Amino acid sequence: MNNAVSEAETSRGAFLLDSTIAGAGPRGFDALRNAWETQIGDVFQLPSFSPATIGDLRVKGRAAKVRDVTITDVRSASGLSGTPGDDHDAVVMHLVRRDTWTLDDPPDRGEHTVSAGQFRLRHFRRPSQFETAPHTTTKILALPAARLSPVLGNRIITGPADSAEVRLLVAHTNMVHSTIDELGPAGVHAAHSTLIELAKAVVRRRFDDTEPQLAPALAQAAKDLADSHLADPELSPAMLARQLNGSVRTLQRAFAATGESVGAYIRQRRLEEARLALTAPSGRLSVSELAAHWHFADSSHFIRAFKKQYGRTPTDYASSTRPTDR
């Protein structure tokens, strides 16, 4: 038992950091370096930042280690830049959500900028010089070269961040961040195996939607996609399956493992948004307007569904949340 606990503790690590407070300066970099070296550094070394960056490091982010994989999410208020440091051997993926991340590739390949909504994955045999614009938001994965090189070779893989396989990988990394503290040896093994398989799927530009190991990531990716399209009248299990390059049957099977259906999840999230709208301090929509906005068949269907979910009608709920005059 003690060996199992020890294995889990040494196979995972995580930290949160926020040095966006004005005047944090070098102390912000010290906090980043100390947290990284304590939790992550034995797997992937922190890049060598330029003195200008160290003097004005204002970033908010999180990092996690699962065996020999590191996952870092960075939102920078200041620009970041760095120079090559110690040699390392890893497959690194940069997925940019906002602004740009520029990498200085080997001399024969020149400089490359990853723009918002794009990703880039390549085998780094040595650290490269990098630079970001202020307010850049990036997810960075460092993966073991030995596991990825057989499928990657010397290629550089680029593409949109909203491809099906990238959506699954992102969903899984977010689940890792939220559960890392509770993972035992079996959980660490499962999380790590899925990270490797989904990284391979990004390289191959396809994933096996019948692989049971990927079901949790598929369900979470579908939930994330549904959450961003709740007001879309076309939102349905078929639309989600199409966007994720899978079948409705496979998607339903992935959701079944969580104890709910795709349709039930969409309905529950729309009801939640309608409930929040009912508590808005001003500009509240009527019951019929809410039913139409969240694509219920009519007011009666909306009222029944709302009462089943929250134990009272929308009108009663709204009345109970209004401040009373004294």
Tab-separated table of C-alpha atoms in Angstrom:
chain	number	residue	atom	x	y	z
A	1	MET	CA	0.000	0.000	0.000
A	2	ASN	CA	2.776	2.421	0.933
A	3	ASN	CA	4.612	1.590	-2.296
A	4	ALA	CA	1.446	2.291	-4.286
A	5	VAL	CA	0.975	5.653	-2.591
A	6	SER	CA	4.633	6.513	-3.146
A	7	GLU	CA	4.344	5.612	-6.838
A	8	ALA	CA	1.286	7.826	-7.297
A	9	GLU	CA	2.919	10.756	-5.516
A	10	THR	CA	6.108	10.620	-7.570
A	11	SER	CA	4.272	10.024	-10.869
A	12	ARG	CA	2.140	13.149	-10.660
A	13	GLY	CA	2.411	16.763	-9.609
A	14	ALA	CA	0.601	20.044	-10.118
A	15	PHE	CA	0.600	23.704	-9.206
A	16	LEU	CA	-1.291	26.948	-9.824
A	17	LEU	CA	0.444	30.307	-10.246
A	18	ASP	CA	-0.760	33.900	-10.541
A	19	SER	CA	1.874	36.628	-10.829
A	20	THR	CA	-0.339	39.058	-12.742
A	21	ILE	CA	-0.447	41.433	-9.781
A	22	ALA	CA	1.306	44.675	-10.693
A	23	GLY	CA	4.792	44.914	-9.245
A	24	ALA	CA	5.293	41.177	-8.762
A	25	GLY	CA	8.481	41.482	-10.853
A	26	PRO	CA	11.288	39.007	-10.161
A	27	ARG	CA	9.291	37.512	-7.283
A	28	GLY	CA	6.834	36.247	-9.864
A	29	PHE	CA	9.574	34.413	-11.683
A	30	ASP	CA	10.968	33.003	-8.438
A	31	ALA	CA	7.535	31.616	-7.582
A	32	LEU	CA	7.260	30.024	-11.027
A	33	ARG	CA	10.749	28.531	-10.866
A	34	ASN	CA	10.296	27.138	-7.367
A	35	ALA	CA	6.910	25.583	-8.125
A	36	TRP	CA	8.136	24.134	-11.417
A	37	GLU	CA	11.304	22.640	-9.960
A	38	THR	CA	9.377	21.111	-7.073
A	39	GLN	CA	6.493	19.608	-9.040
A	40	ILE	CA	7.480	19.339	-12.719
A	41	GLY	CA	11.207	19.823	-13.238
A	42	ASP	CA	12.272	16.193	-12.993
A	43	VAL	CA	10.349	15.510	-16.228
A	44	PHE	CA	10.679	18.689	-18.297
A	45	GLN	CA	12.986	21.587	-17.459
A	46	LEU	CA	11.696	25.150	-17.290
A	47	PRO	CA	12.828	27.148	-20.363
A	48	SER	CA	15.566	29.743	-19.964
A	49	PHE	CA	13.707	33.064	-19.852
A	50	SER	CA	15.309	36.311	-20.987
A	51	PRO	CA	16.233	38.860	-18.290
A	52	ALA	CA	13.526	41.223	-19.565
A	53	THR	CA	10.906	38.535	-19.054
A	54	ILE	CA	12.159	37.696	-15.563
A	55	GLY	CA	11.973	41.360	-14.593
A	56	ASP	CA	8.342	41.691	-15.664
A	57	LEU	CA	6.865	38.204	-15.436
A	58	ARG	CA	3.094	38.526	-15.170
A	59	VAL	CA	1.457	35.189	-15.922
A	60	LYS	CA	-1.458	33.170	-14.645
A	61	GLY	CA	-1.332	29.467	-15.243
A	62	ARG	CA	-1.340	25.899	-14.105
A	63	ALA	CA	0.874	22.912	-14.733
A	64	ALA	CA	0.510	19.190	-14.167
A	65	LYS	CA	2.821	16.209	-14.472
A	66	VAL	CA	1.577	12.711	-15.239
A	67	ARG	CA	4.596	10.415	-15.309
A	68	ASP	CA	6.701	11.695	-18.234
A	69	VAL	CA	4.054	14.069	-19.635
A	70	THR	CA	3.645	17.703	-18.605
A	71	ILE	CA	0.613	19.886	-19.301
A	72	THR	CA	0.902	23.656	-18.928
A	73	ASP	CA	-1.783	26.308	-19.433
A	74	VAL	CA	-0.397	29.871	-19.536
A	75	ARG	CA	-2.176	33.207	-19.756
A	76	SER	CA	0.418	35.983	-19.902
A	77	ALA	CA	-0.254	39.634	-19.152
A	78	SER	CA	3.329	40.414	-20.136
A	79	GLY	CA	5.215	39.206	-23.167
A	80	LEU	CA	7.392	36.115	-22.730
A	81	SER	CA	10.713	35.369	-24.345
A	82	GLY	CA	13.497	32.888	-23.825
A	83	THR	CA	16.700	31.460	-25.170
A	84	PRO	CA	17.816	27.858	-25.571
A	85	GLY	CA	18.959	26.211	-22.361
A	86	ASP	CA	19.886	22.636	-21.585
A	87	ASP	CA	19.319	19.983	-24.212
A	88	HIS	CA	16.189	17.890	-23.892
A	89	ASP	CA	14.400	15.300	-25.965
A	90	ALA	CA	10.628	15.671	-26.102
A	91	VAL	CA	7.691	16.047	-28.432
A	92	VAL	CA	6.145	19.427	-27.659
A	93	MET	CA	2.732	20.726	-28.676
A	94	HIS	CA	1.844	24.432	-28.553
A	95	LEU	CA	-1.875	25.166	-28.806
A	96	VAL	CA	-2.587	28.902	-28.897
A	97	ARG	CA	-5.975	30.236	-27.851
A	98	ARG	CA	-5.184	33.939	-28.008
A	99	ASP	CA	-2.502	36.034	-29.741
A	100	THR	CA	0.720	34.351	-30.918
A	101	TRP	CA	3.625	32.130	-29.867
A	102	THR	CA	6.743	32.370	-32.055
A	103	LEU	CA	9.317	29.564	-32.134
A	104	ASP	CA	12.793	29.704	-33.610
A	105	ASP	CA	13.200	26.367	-35.399
A	106	PRO	CA	16.520	24.822	-36.454
A	107	PRO	CA	18.381	26.915	-39.060
A	108	ASP	CA	17.043	24.962	-42.007
A	109	ARG	CA	13.423	25.553	-40.974
A	110	GLY	CA	13.487	29.151	-39.780
A	111	GLU	CA	11.052	30.914	-37.507
A	112	HIS	CA	7.418	29.903	-37.100
A	113	THR	CA	4.519	31.694	-35.439
A	114	VAL	CA	1.572	29.771	-34.011
A	115	SER	CA	-1.509	31.972	-34.234
A	116	ALA	CA	-4.683	31.930	-32.165
A	117	GLY	CA	-6.845	28.908	-32.935
A	118	GLN	CA	-3.889	26.849	-34.206
A	119	PHE	CA	-1.546	24.215	-32.815
A	120	ARG	CA	1.928	22.992	-33.662
A	121	LEU	CA	3.507	19.695	-32.625
A	122	ARG	CA	7.101	18.686	-33.263
A	123	HIS	CA	10.037	16.756	-31.840
A	124	PHE	CA	12.411	19.119	-30.002
A	125	ARG	CA	15.881	17.689	-29.553
A	126	ARG	CA	17.025	20.954	-28.066
A	127	PRO	CA	15.147	23.932	-26.620
A	128	SER	CA	14.376	26.673	-29.112
A	129	GLN	CA	14.212	30.413	-28.734
A	130	PHE	CA	10.665	31.644	-28.271
A	131	GLU	CA	8.683	34.848	-27.954
A	132	THR	CA	5.058	35.641	-27.234
A	133	ALA	CA	2.940	38.747	-27.509
A	134	PRO	CA	1.398	40.130	-24.305
A	135	HIS	CA	-1.916	38.507	-23.359
A	136	THR	CA	-1.110	35.265	-25.151
A	137	THR	CA	-3.012	32.196	-23.934
A	138	THR	CA	-1.374	28.854	-24.680
A	139	LYS	CA	-1.576	25.189	-23.759
A	140	ILE	CA	1.790	23.404	-23.921
A	141	LEU	CA	2.229	19.635	-23.751
A	142	ALA	CA	5.618	17.986	-23.441
A	143	LEU	CA	5.463	14.277	-24.276
A	144	PRO	CA	8.035	11.467	-24.270
A	145	ALA	CA	9.805	11.316	-27.615
A	146	ALA	CA	10.261	7.557	-27.354
A	147	ARG	CA	6.478	7.037	-27.392
A	148	LEU	CA	5.654	9.564	-30.136
A	149	SER	CA	8.639	9.393	-32.499
A	150	PRO	CA	7.573	6.127	-34.172
A	151	VAL	CA	4.414	7.823	-35.484
A	152	LEU	CA	5.768	11.381	-35.781
A	153	GLY	CA	9.210	10.915	-37.311
A	154	ASN	CA	10.711	14.241	-38.405
A	155	ARG	CA	7.376	15.803	-39.331
A	156	ILE	CA	5.949	19.000	-37.896
A	157	ILE	CA	2.198	18.698	-37.373
A	158	THR	CA	0.091	21.867	-37.543
A	159	GLY	CA	-3.615	22.513	-37.765
A	160	PRO	CA	-6.731	24.037	-36.208
A	161	ALA	CA	-7.375	23.761	-32.487
A	162	ASP	CA	-10.983	22.770	-33.112
A	163	SER	CA	-10.253	19.514	-34.939
A	164	ALA	CA	-11.920	16.473	-33.377
A	165	GLU	CA	-8.743	14.825	-32.095
A	166	VAL	CA	-7.433	18.091	-30.590
A	167	ARG	CA	-10.781	18.680	-28.882
A	168	LEU	CA	-10.484	15.259	-27.239
A	169	LEU	CA	-6.916	15.876	-26.154
A	170	VAL	CA	-7.811	19.262	-24.655
A	171	ALA	CA	-10.838	17.800	-22.864
A	172	HIS	CA	-8.662	15.083	-21.377
A	173	THR	CA	-5.951	17.509	-20.217
A	174	ASN	CA	-8.619	19.600	-18.492
A	175	MET	CA	-9.909	16.483	-16.723
A	176	VAL	CA	-6.356	15.691	-15.619
A	177	HIS	CA	-5.982	19.182	-14.140
A	178	SER	CA	-9.254	18.833	-12.209
A	179	THR	CA	-8.546	15.347	-10.830
A	180	ILE	CA	-4.742	15.258	-10.464
A	181	ASP	CA	-4.782	15.536	-6.666
A	182	GLU	CA	-7.021	12.469	-6.304
A	183	LEU	CA	-5.279	10.166	-8.781
A	184	GLY	CA	-3.886	6.920	-7.387
A	185	PRO	CA	-1.552	4.582	-9.282
A	186	ALA	CA	-4.361	3.164	-11.457
A	187	GLY	CA	-5.656	6.653	-12.235
A	188	VAL	CA	-2.179	7.904	-13.102
A	189	HIS	CA	-1.711	4.938	-15.451
A	190	ALA	CA	-5.079	5.516	-17.170
A	191	ALA	CA	-4.571	9.277	-17.500
A	192	HIS	CA	-1.076	8.799	-18.913
A	193	SER	CA	-2.109	6.112	-21.410
A	194	THR	CA	-4.957	8.273	-22.698
A	195	LEU	CA	-2.663	11.304	-23.082
A	196	ILE	CA	-0.261	9.275	-25.204
A	197	GLU	CA	-3.026	7.757	-27.354
A	198	LEU	CA	-4.676	11.120	-27.967
A	199	ALA	CA	-1.343	12.724	-28.850
A	200	LYS	CA	-0.842	9.955	-31.404
A	201	ALA	CA	-4.337	10.684	-32.714
A	202	VAL	CA	-3.331	14.315	-33.275
A	203	VAL	CA	-0.308	13.148	-35.256
A	204	ARG	CA	-2.438	10.754	-37.330
A	205	ARG	CA	-5.267	13.320	-37.628
A	206	ARG	CA	-7.823	10.728	-36.558
A	207	PHE	CA	-8.810	8.785	-33.473
A	208	ASP	CA	-10.481	5.439	-32.881
A	209	ASP	CA	-13.930	6.370	-31.583
A	210	THR	CA	-14.597	2.750	-30.608
A	211	GLU	CA	-11.632	2.629	-28.190
A	212	PRO	CA	-13.157	2.356	-24.665
A	213	GLN	CA	-10.151	4.107	-23.135
A	214	LEU	CA	-11.058	7.279	-25.025
A	215	ALA	CA	-14.741	7.297	-23.990
A	216	PRO	CA	-14.330	9.738	-21.047
A	217	ALA	CA	-12.408	12.205	-23.228
A	218	LEU	CA	-15.004	11.867	-25.996
A	219	ALA	CA	-17.865	12.542	-23.572
A	220	GLN	CA	-16.069	15.556	-22.071
A	221	ALA	CA	-15.206	16.973	-25.495
A	222	ALA	CA	-18.867	16.660	-26.482
A	223	LYS	CA	-19.912	18.452	-23.287
A	224	ASP	CA	-17.440	21.268	-23.924
A	225	LEU	CA	-18.701	21.598	-27.488
A	226	ALA	CA	-22.341	21.537	-26.371
A	227	ASP	CA	-21.663	24.215	-23.760
A	228	SER	CA	-20.421	26.566	-26.475
A	229	HIS	CA	-23.493	25.954	-28.675
A	230	LEU	CA	-26.360	25.909	-26.154
A	231	ALA	CA	-28.217	28.703	-27.945
A	232	ASP	CA	-27.767	27.076	-31.352
A	233	PRO	CA	-31.033	25.586	-32.647
A	234	GLU	CA	-29.000	22.953	-34.520
A	235	LEU	CA	-27.423	21.569	-31.340
A	236	SER	CA	-28.149	17.838	-31.130
A	237	PRO	CA	-26.380	14.518	-30.578
A	238	ALA	CA	-26.005	14.227	-34.357
A	239	MET	CA	-24.338	17.649	-34.634
A	240	LEU	CA	-21.909	16.851	-31.804
A	241	ALA	CA	-21.034	13.473	-33.302
A	242	ARG	CA	-20.450	15.084	-36.688
A	243	GLN	CA	-18.177	17.775	-35.199
A	244	LEU	CA	-16.197	15.104	-33.336
A	245	ASN	CA	-15.891	12.775	-36.342
A	246	GLY	CA	-17.747	9.969	-34.602
A	247	SER	CA	-21.112	8.252	-34.692
A	248	VAL	CA	-24.144	9.107	-32.558
A	249	ARG	CA	-24.121	5.559	-31.251
A	250	THR	CA	-20.505	5.831	-30.083
A	251	LEU	CA	-21.212	9.206	-28.480
A	252	GLN	CA	-24.250	7.828	-26.648
A	253	ARG	CA	-22.151	4.895	-25.464
A	254	ALA	CA	-19.489	7.260	-24.112
A	255	PHE	CA	-22.143	9.250	-22.241
A	256	ALA	CA	-23.757	6.093	-20.866
A	257	ALA	CA	-20.604	5.489	-18.834
A	258	THR	CA	-21.314	8.785	-17.028
A	259	GLY	CA	-24.898	7.778	-16.263
A	260	GLU	CA	-26.640	10.225	-18.598
A	261	SER	CA	-27.547	10.695	-22.252
A	262	VAL	CA	-26.377	13.370	-24.671
A	263	GLY	CA	-29.880	14.802	-24.958
A	264	ALA	CA	-30.304	14.886	-21.187
A	265	TYR	CA	-27.046	16.778	-20.800
A	266	ILE	CA	-28.078	19.402	-23.370
A	267	ARG	CA	-31.484	19.826	-21.713
A	268	GLN	CA	-29.967	20.090	-18.221
A	269	ARG	CA	-27.462	22.756	-19.331
A	270	ARG	CA	-30.145	24.782	-21.118
A	271	LEU	CA	-32.325	24.639	-17.999
A	272	GLU	CA	-29.378	25.808	-15.935
A	273	GLU	CA	-28.883	28.805	-18.213
A	274	ALA	CA	-32.609	29.565	-18.070
A	275	ARG	CA	-32.483	29.415	-14.250
A	276	LEU	CA	-29.622	31.902	-14.202
A	277	ALA	CA	-31.575	34.195	-16.525
A	278	LEU	CA	-34.517	34.101	-14.106
A	279	THR	CA	-32.297	35.456	-11.330
A	280	ALA	CA	-30.882	38.322	-13.416
A	281	PRO	CA	-31.388	41.652	-11.583
A	282	SER	CA	-32.820	43.323	-14.677
A	283	GLY	CA	-33.987	42.580	-18.192
A	284	ARG	CA	-35.545	39.235	-17.329
A	285	LEU	CA	-37.173	37.316	-20.166
A	286	SER	CA	-40.698	35.962	-19.849
A	287	VAL	CA	-41.317	32.233	-19.516
A	288	SER	CA	-42.369	31.980	-23.159
A	289	GLU	CA	-39.303	33.942	-24.266
A	290	LEU	CA	-37.004	31.670	-22.246
A	291	ALA	CA	-38.656	28.585	-23.708
A	292	ALA	CA	-38.081	29.889	-27.230
A	293	HIS	CA	-34.547	31.098	-26.555
A	294	TRP	CA	-33.436	27.722	-25.178
A	295	HIS	CA	-35.277	25.781	-27.872
A	296	PHE	CA	-37.962	23.983	-25.891
A	297	ALA	CA	-40.967	22.911	-27.940
A	298	ASP	CA	-43.254	25.363	-26.117
A	299	SER	CA	-43.830	26.984	-22.735
A	300	SER	CA	-45.577	23.916	-21.328
A	301	HIS	CA	-42.635	21.639	-22.108
A	302	PHE	CA	-40.242	24.184	-20.608
A	303	ILE	CA	-42.281	24.591	-17.411
A	304	ARG	CA	-42.568	20.808	-16.893
A	305	ALA	CA	-38.862	20.264	-17.483
A	306	PHE	CA	-37.917	23.161	-15.205
A	307	LYS	CA	-40.156	21.945	-12.386
A	308	LYS	CA	-38.750	18.431	-12.681
A	309	GLN	CA	-35.224	19.807	-12.469
A	310	TYR	CA	-35.668	22.425	-9.740
A	311	GLY	CA	-38.843	21.441	-7.900
A	312	ARG	CA	-40.841	24.547	-8.771
A	313	THR	CA	-42.115	26.382	-11.830
A	314	PRO	CA	-40.024	29.116	-13.471
A	315	THR	CA	-42.444	31.781	-12.187
A	316	ASP	CA	-42.274	30.478	-8.619
A	317	TYR	CA	-38.496	30.237	-8.819
A	318	ALA	CA	-38.162	33.805	-10.102
A	319	SER	CA	-40.471	35.103	-7.334
A	320	SER	CA	-38.462	33.326	-4.650
A	321	THR	CA	-35.228	34.951	-5.780
A	322	ARG	CA	-36.478	38.527	-5.985
A	323	PRO	CA	-35.226	40.745	-3.137
A	324	THR	CA	-38.025	41.729	-0.764
A	325	ASP	CA	-38.655	45.328	0.233
A	326	ARG	CA	-38.180	46.152	3.935
